[in-house]
């Protein structure tokens, strides 16, 4: 099953202490980006950072909804983000469905 996942950082603190922010980035953000980079290298996800925003978007192909949840919970940033998940179907599947619709319409 293929999903489009967007994750955007919650407003944890509008004016954080610089040391707290550095600790958060070091312990949460960077490890999460490292994990996403590893998954991208392994072909598990494909995506990147949302330009000009504090978030990321990627497509992931997993066996089930549960597998997606398990994968996302491995990211240290998971509990600090608003996450939007959209199931998507392949272009190939939609192409075949479209061809079948045309064929049925012509037979009618």
Short mmCIF file of N, CA and C in Angstrom, two decimals:
data_model
loop_
_atom_site.label_atom_id
_atom_site.label_comp_id
_atom_site.label_asym_id
_atom_site.label_seq_id
_atom_site.Cartn_x
_atom_site.Cartn_y
_atom_site.Cartn_z
N UNK A 1 0.84 -1.16 0.00
CA UNK A 1 0.00 0.00 0.00
C UNK A 1 0.90 1.23 0.00
N UNK A 2 0.52 2.19 -0.81
CA UNK A 2 1.33 3.39 -0.97
C UNK A 2 0.64 4.58 -0.28
N UNK A 3 1.44 5.39 0.41
CA UNK A 3 0.90 6.52 1.15
C UNK A 3 1.75 7.76 0.91
N UNK A 4 1.07 8.90 0.88
CA UNK A 4 1.74 10.19 0.93
C UNK A 4 1.66 10.64 2.38
N UNK A 5 2.81 10.92 2.98
CA UNK A 5 2.87 11.33 4.39
C UNK A 5 3.47 12.73 4.44
N UNK A 6 2.79 13.64 5.13
CA UNK A 6 3.37 14.94 5.43
C UNK A 6 3.44 15.08 6.94
N UNK A 7 4.55 15.58 7.41
CA UNK A 7 4.77 15.78 8.84
C UNK A 7 5.27 17.20 9.03
N UNK A 8 4.56 17.96 9.87
CA UNK A 8 4.98 19.34 10.15
C UNK A 8 5.11 19.52 11.66
N UNK A 9 6.19 20.15 12.05
CA UNK A 9 6.49 20.35 13.45
C UNK A 9 5.42 21.21 14.11
N UNK A 10 4.92 20.75 15.27
CA UNK A 10 4.00 21.53 16.08
C UNK A 10 4.71 22.76 16.59
N UNK A 11 3.94 23.77 16.95
CA UNK A 11 4.52 24.93 17.63
C UNK A 11 4.74 24.57 19.08
N UNK A 12 5.90 24.04 19.36
CA UNK A 12 6.22 23.59 20.71
C UNK A 12 6.35 24.80 21.64
N UNK A 13 7.07 25.79 21.22
CA UNK A 13 7.27 27.00 22.00
C UNK A 13 7.63 28.10 21.01
N UNK A 14 6.86 29.15 20.99
CA UNK A 14 7.07 30.19 19.99
C UNK A 14 8.40 30.94 20.18
N UNK A 15 8.92 30.99 21.40
CA UNK A 15 10.22 31.63 21.61
C UNK A 15 11.06 30.77 22.56
N UNK A 16 11.56 29.65 22.02
CA UNK A 16 12.31 28.73 22.88
C UNK A 16 13.68 29.29 23.26
N UNK A 17 14.15 28.80 24.36
CA UNK A 17 15.52 29.10 24.79
C UNK A 17 16.45 28.49 23.74
N UNK A 18 17.46 29.22 23.29
CA UNK A 18 18.36 28.69 22.26
C UNK A 18 18.99 27.35 22.64
N UNK A 19 19.32 27.16 23.92
CA UNK A 19 19.91 25.88 24.34
C UNK A 19 18.90 24.75 24.25
N UNK A 20 17.63 25.04 24.62
CA UNK A 20 16.58 24.03 24.50
C UNK A 20 16.36 23.66 23.04
N UNK A 21 16.37 24.67 22.17
CA UNK A 21 16.19 24.42 20.74
C UNK A 21 17.34 23.58 20.19
N UNK A 22 18.56 23.90 20.60
CA UNK A 22 19.71 23.12 20.14
C UNK A 22 19.60 21.67 20.61
N UNK A 23 19.16 21.46 21.83
CA UNK A 23 18.99 20.10 22.36
C UNK A 23 17.90 19.36 21.58
N UNK A 24 16.79 20.04 21.30
CA UNK A 24 15.70 19.43 20.54
C UNK A 24 16.17 19.04 19.14
N UNK A 25 16.88 19.95 18.49
CA UNK A 25 17.37 19.67 17.14
C UNK A 25 18.34 18.49 17.17
N UNK A 26 19.25 18.51 18.14
CA UNK A 26 20.25 17.45 18.23
C UNK A 26 19.65 16.08 18.57
N UNK A 27 18.67 16.04 19.48
CA UNK A 27 18.14 14.77 19.97
C UNK A 27 16.90 14.28 19.24
N UNK A 28 16.21 15.17 18.52
CA UNK A 28 14.95 14.78 17.88
C UNK A 28 14.98 15.00 16.36
N UNK A 29 15.29 16.22 15.95
CA UNK A 29 15.22 16.55 14.51
C UNK A 29 16.29 15.82 13.72
N UNK A 30 17.55 15.96 14.11
CA UNK A 30 18.63 15.34 13.34
C UNK A 30 18.53 13.81 13.28
N UNK A 31 18.23 13.12 14.40
CA UNK A 31 18.06 11.67 14.30
C UNK A 31 16.90 11.28 13.37
N UNK A 32 15.84 12.08 13.38
CA UNK A 32 14.70 11.78 12.49
C UNK A 32 15.10 11.96 11.03
N UNK A 33 15.80 13.04 10.74
CA UNK A 33 16.26 13.25 9.36
C UNK A 33 17.24 12.16 8.95
N UNK A 34 18.09 11.74 9.89
CA UNK A 34 19.02 10.64 9.59
C UNK A 34 18.28 9.35 9.26
N UNK A 35 17.23 9.05 10.02
CA UNK A 35 16.44 7.85 9.76
C UNK A 35 15.75 7.94 8.41
N UNK A 36 15.15 9.09 8.11
CA UNK A 36 14.50 9.27 6.81
C UNK A 36 15.50 9.14 5.67
N UNK A 37 16.70 9.68 5.85
CA UNK A 37 17.74 9.56 4.82
C UNK A 37 18.14 8.10 4.61
N UNK A 38 18.24 7.33 5.70
CA UNK A 38 18.54 5.90 5.58
C UNK A 38 17.43 5.17 4.84
N UNK A 39 16.17 5.47 5.21
CA UNK A 39 15.05 4.83 4.53
C UNK A 39 15.01 5.20 3.05
N UNK A 40 15.36 6.46 2.75
CA UNK A 40 15.38 6.86 1.34
C UNK A 40 16.47 6.10 0.59
N UNK A 41 17.63 5.99 1.20
CA UNK A 41 18.73 5.25 0.57
C UNK A 41 18.35 3.78 0.34
N UNK A 42 17.57 3.20 1.27
CA UNK A 42 17.13 1.81 1.17
C UNK A 42 15.93 1.64 0.22
N UNK A 43 15.36 2.75 -0.23
CA UNK A 43 14.22 2.68 -1.13
C UNK A 43 12.88 2.54 -0.43
N UNK A 44 12.84 2.71 0.87
CA UNK A 44 11.60 2.60 1.63
C UNK A 44 10.74 3.83 1.47
N UNK A 45 11.36 5.01 1.44
CA UNK A 45 10.63 6.25 1.27
C UNK A 45 11.28 7.06 0.16
N UNK A 46 10.51 8.01 -0.35
CA UNK A 46 11.01 8.93 -1.36
C UNK A 46 10.40 10.28 -1.04
N UNK A 47 11.21 11.29 -0.77
CA UNK A 47 10.64 12.58 -0.44
C UNK A 47 11.68 13.58 -0.06
N UNK A 48 11.26 14.56 0.76
CA UNK A 48 12.19 15.59 1.18
C UNK A 48 11.54 16.59 2.11
N UNK A 49 12.25 17.66 2.36
CA UNK A 49 11.83 18.72 3.26
C UNK A 49 10.87 19.66 2.53
N UNK A 50 9.84 20.11 3.22
CA UNK A 50 8.90 21.08 2.66
C UNK A 50 9.59 22.44 2.63
N UNK A 51 9.79 22.98 1.45
CA UNK A 51 10.55 24.21 1.29
C UNK A 51 9.94 25.35 2.09
N UNK A 52 10.78 25.99 2.90
CA UNK A 52 10.36 27.13 3.68
C UNK A 52 9.47 26.81 4.86
N UNK A 53 9.32 25.54 5.20
CA UNK A 53 8.46 25.14 6.32
C UNK A 53 9.23 24.19 7.21
N UNK A 54 8.67 23.90 8.37
CA UNK A 54 9.30 22.98 9.31
C UNK A 54 8.63 21.62 9.20
N UNK A 55 8.91 20.93 8.11
CA UNK A 55 8.28 19.64 7.91
C UNK A 55 8.87 18.91 6.73
N UNK A 56 8.35 17.71 6.53
CA UNK A 56 8.80 16.86 5.44
C UNK A 56 7.61 16.15 4.81
N UNK A 57 7.81 15.73 3.58
CA UNK A 57 6.79 14.96 2.87
C UNK A 57 7.49 13.82 2.16
N UNK A 58 6.82 12.67 2.17
CA UNK A 58 7.41 11.52 1.48
C UNK A 58 6.34 10.51 1.12
N UNK A 59 6.67 9.69 0.17
CA UNK A 59 5.83 8.57 -0.22
C UNK A 59 6.49 7.31 0.32
N UNK A 60 5.68 6.47 0.92
CA UNK A 60 6.17 5.22 1.49
C UNK A 60 5.29 4.09 0.99
N UNK A 61 5.89 2.95 0.73
CA UNK A 61 5.15 1.77 0.29
C UNK A 61 5.36 0.68 1.34
N UNK A 62 4.28 0.35 2.05
CA UNK A 62 4.33 -0.65 3.12
C UNK A 62 3.17 -1.63 2.93
N UNK A 63 3.18 -2.71 3.70
CA UNK A 63 2.19 -3.77 3.54
C UNK A 63 0.83 -3.48 4.14
N UNK A 64 0.76 -2.57 5.13
CA UNK A 64 -0.52 -2.34 5.81
C UNK A 64 -0.52 -1.00 6.52
N UNK A 65 -1.71 -0.60 6.96
CA UNK A 65 -1.84 0.62 7.76
C UNK A 65 -1.01 0.49 9.04
N UNK A 66 -1.06 -0.68 9.63
CA UNK A 66 -0.32 -0.92 10.86
C UNK A 66 1.19 -0.78 10.64
N UNK A 67 1.66 -1.31 9.50
CA UNK A 67 3.09 -1.20 9.18
C UNK A 67 3.49 0.27 9.02
N UNK A 68 2.59 1.08 8.45
CA UNK A 68 2.87 2.50 8.32
C UNK A 68 2.98 3.15 9.70
N UNK A 69 2.03 2.84 10.57
CA UNK A 69 2.08 3.38 11.93
C UNK A 69 3.36 2.99 12.65
N UNK A 70 3.73 1.73 12.52
CA UNK A 70 4.97 1.25 13.16
C UNK A 70 6.19 1.99 12.62
N UNK A 71 6.20 2.23 11.32
CA UNK A 71 7.32 2.92 10.70
C UNK A 71 7.41 4.36 11.20
N UNK A 72 6.30 5.06 11.21
CA UNK A 72 6.31 6.46 11.61
C UNK A 72 6.69 6.63 13.08
N UNK A 73 6.26 5.71 13.92
CA UNK A 73 6.58 5.81 15.34
C UNK A 73 8.07 5.58 15.63
N UNK A 74 8.82 5.10 14.65
CA UNK A 74 10.27 4.95 14.83
C UNK A 74 11.00 6.29 14.76
N UNK A 75 10.32 7.31 14.24
CA UNK A 75 10.95 8.62 14.11
C UNK A 75 10.84 9.38 15.43
N UNK A 76 11.96 9.84 15.99
CA UNK A 76 11.90 10.58 17.24
C UNK A 76 10.99 11.81 17.17
N UNK A 77 10.83 12.38 16.00
CA UNK A 77 10.03 13.59 15.84
C UNK A 77 8.53 13.30 15.77
N UNK A 78 8.17 12.04 15.70
CA UNK A 78 6.78 11.62 15.51
C UNK A 78 5.82 12.30 16.48
N UNK A 79 6.15 12.35 17.76
CA UNK A 79 5.22 12.90 18.74
C UNK A 79 5.20 14.43 18.75
N UNK A 80 6.07 15.07 17.97
CA UNK A 80 6.13 16.53 17.93
C UNK A 80 5.57 17.10 16.64
N UNK A 81 4.94 16.25 15.83
CA UNK A 81 4.47 16.68 14.52
C UNK A 81 2.97 16.48 14.33
N UNK A 82 2.41 17.33 13.48
CA UNK A 82 1.09 17.06 12.92
C UNK A 82 1.36 16.21 11.69
N UNK A 83 0.68 15.08 11.60
CA UNK A 83 0.94 14.14 10.52
C UNK A 83 -0.32 13.97 9.69
N UNK A 84 -0.17 14.04 8.39
CA UNK A 84 -1.28 13.81 7.46
C UNK A 84 -0.90 12.63 6.57
N UNK A 85 -1.75 11.63 6.51
CA UNK A 85 -1.50 10.44 5.70
C UNK A 85 -2.60 10.32 4.65
N UNK A 86 -2.20 10.18 3.40
CA UNK A 86 -3.14 10.04 2.29
C UNK A 86 -2.80 8.77 1.52
N UNK A 87 -3.73 7.78 1.50
CA UNK A 87 -3.48 6.59 0.68
C UNK A 87 -3.47 7.00 -0.80
N UNK A 88 -2.57 6.44 -1.56
CA UNK A 88 -2.53 6.74 -2.99
C UNK A 88 -2.46 5.45 -3.79
N UNK A 89 -3.00 5.52 -4.99
CA UNK A 89 -2.94 4.36 -5.87
C UNK A 89 -1.93 4.63 -6.98
N UNK A 90 -1.46 3.59 -7.59
CA UNK A 90 -0.42 3.74 -8.61
C UNK A 90 -0.99 4.31 -9.91
N UNK A 91 -0.12 4.95 -10.67
CA UNK A 91 -0.50 5.43 -12.00
C UNK A 91 -0.93 4.26 -12.87
N UNK A 92 -0.20 3.15 -12.77
CA UNK A 92 -0.51 1.97 -13.58
C UNK A 92 -1.93 1.46 -13.30
N UNK A 93 -2.30 1.39 -12.03
CA UNK A 93 -3.65 0.93 -11.68
C UNK A 93 -4.71 1.87 -12.25
N UNK A 94 -4.49 3.17 -12.12
CA UNK A 94 -5.47 4.13 -12.64
C UNK A 94 -5.52 4.09 -14.16
N UNK A 95 -4.40 3.86 -14.82
CA UNK A 95 -4.35 3.74 -16.28
C UNK A 95 -5.22 2.57 -16.73
N UNK A 96 -5.05 1.42 -16.09
CA UNK A 96 -5.85 0.24 -16.44
C UNK A 96 -7.33 0.46 -16.18
N UNK A 97 -7.65 1.09 -15.05
CA UNK A 97 -9.05 1.38 -14.75
C UNK A 97 -9.65 2.32 -15.79
N UNK A 98 -8.87 3.31 -16.22
CA UNK A 98 -9.34 4.24 -17.25
C UNK A 98 -9.59 3.54 -18.58
N UNK A 99 -8.70 2.63 -18.94
CA UNK A 99 -8.88 1.88 -20.19
C UNK A 99 -10.15 1.04 -20.13
N UNK A 100 -10.41 0.41 -18.99
CA UNK A 100 -11.62 -0.39 -18.83
C UNK A 100 -12.87 0.47 -18.89
N UNK A 101 -12.82 1.68 -18.34
CA UNK A 101 -13.97 2.59 -18.41
C UNK A 101 -14.26 2.97 -19.85
N UNK A 102 -13.23 3.25 -20.62
CA UNK A 102 -13.41 3.60 -22.03
C UNK A 102 -14.01 2.43 -22.80
N UNK A 103 -13.49 1.23 -22.54
CA UNK A 103 -13.98 0.05 -23.23
C UNK A 103 -15.46 -0.20 -22.90
N UNK A 104 -15.87 -0.10 -21.67
CA UNK A 104 -17.27 -0.30 -21.28
C UNK A 104 -18.17 0.78 -21.86
N UNK A 105 -17.68 2.02 -21.91
CA UNK A 105 -18.48 3.12 -22.47
C UNK A 105 -18.71 2.91 -23.97
N UNK A 106 -17.72 2.40 -24.66
CA UNK A 106 -17.86 2.18 -26.10
C UNK A 106 -18.78 1.00 -26.42
N UNK A 107 -18.87 0.06 -25.49
CA UNK A 107 -19.74 -1.10 -25.68
C UNK A 107 -21.20 -0.78 -25.37
N UNK A 108 -21.42 0.30 -24.64
CA UNK A 108 -22.80 0.64 -24.23
C UNK A 108 -23.61 1.19 -25.37
#
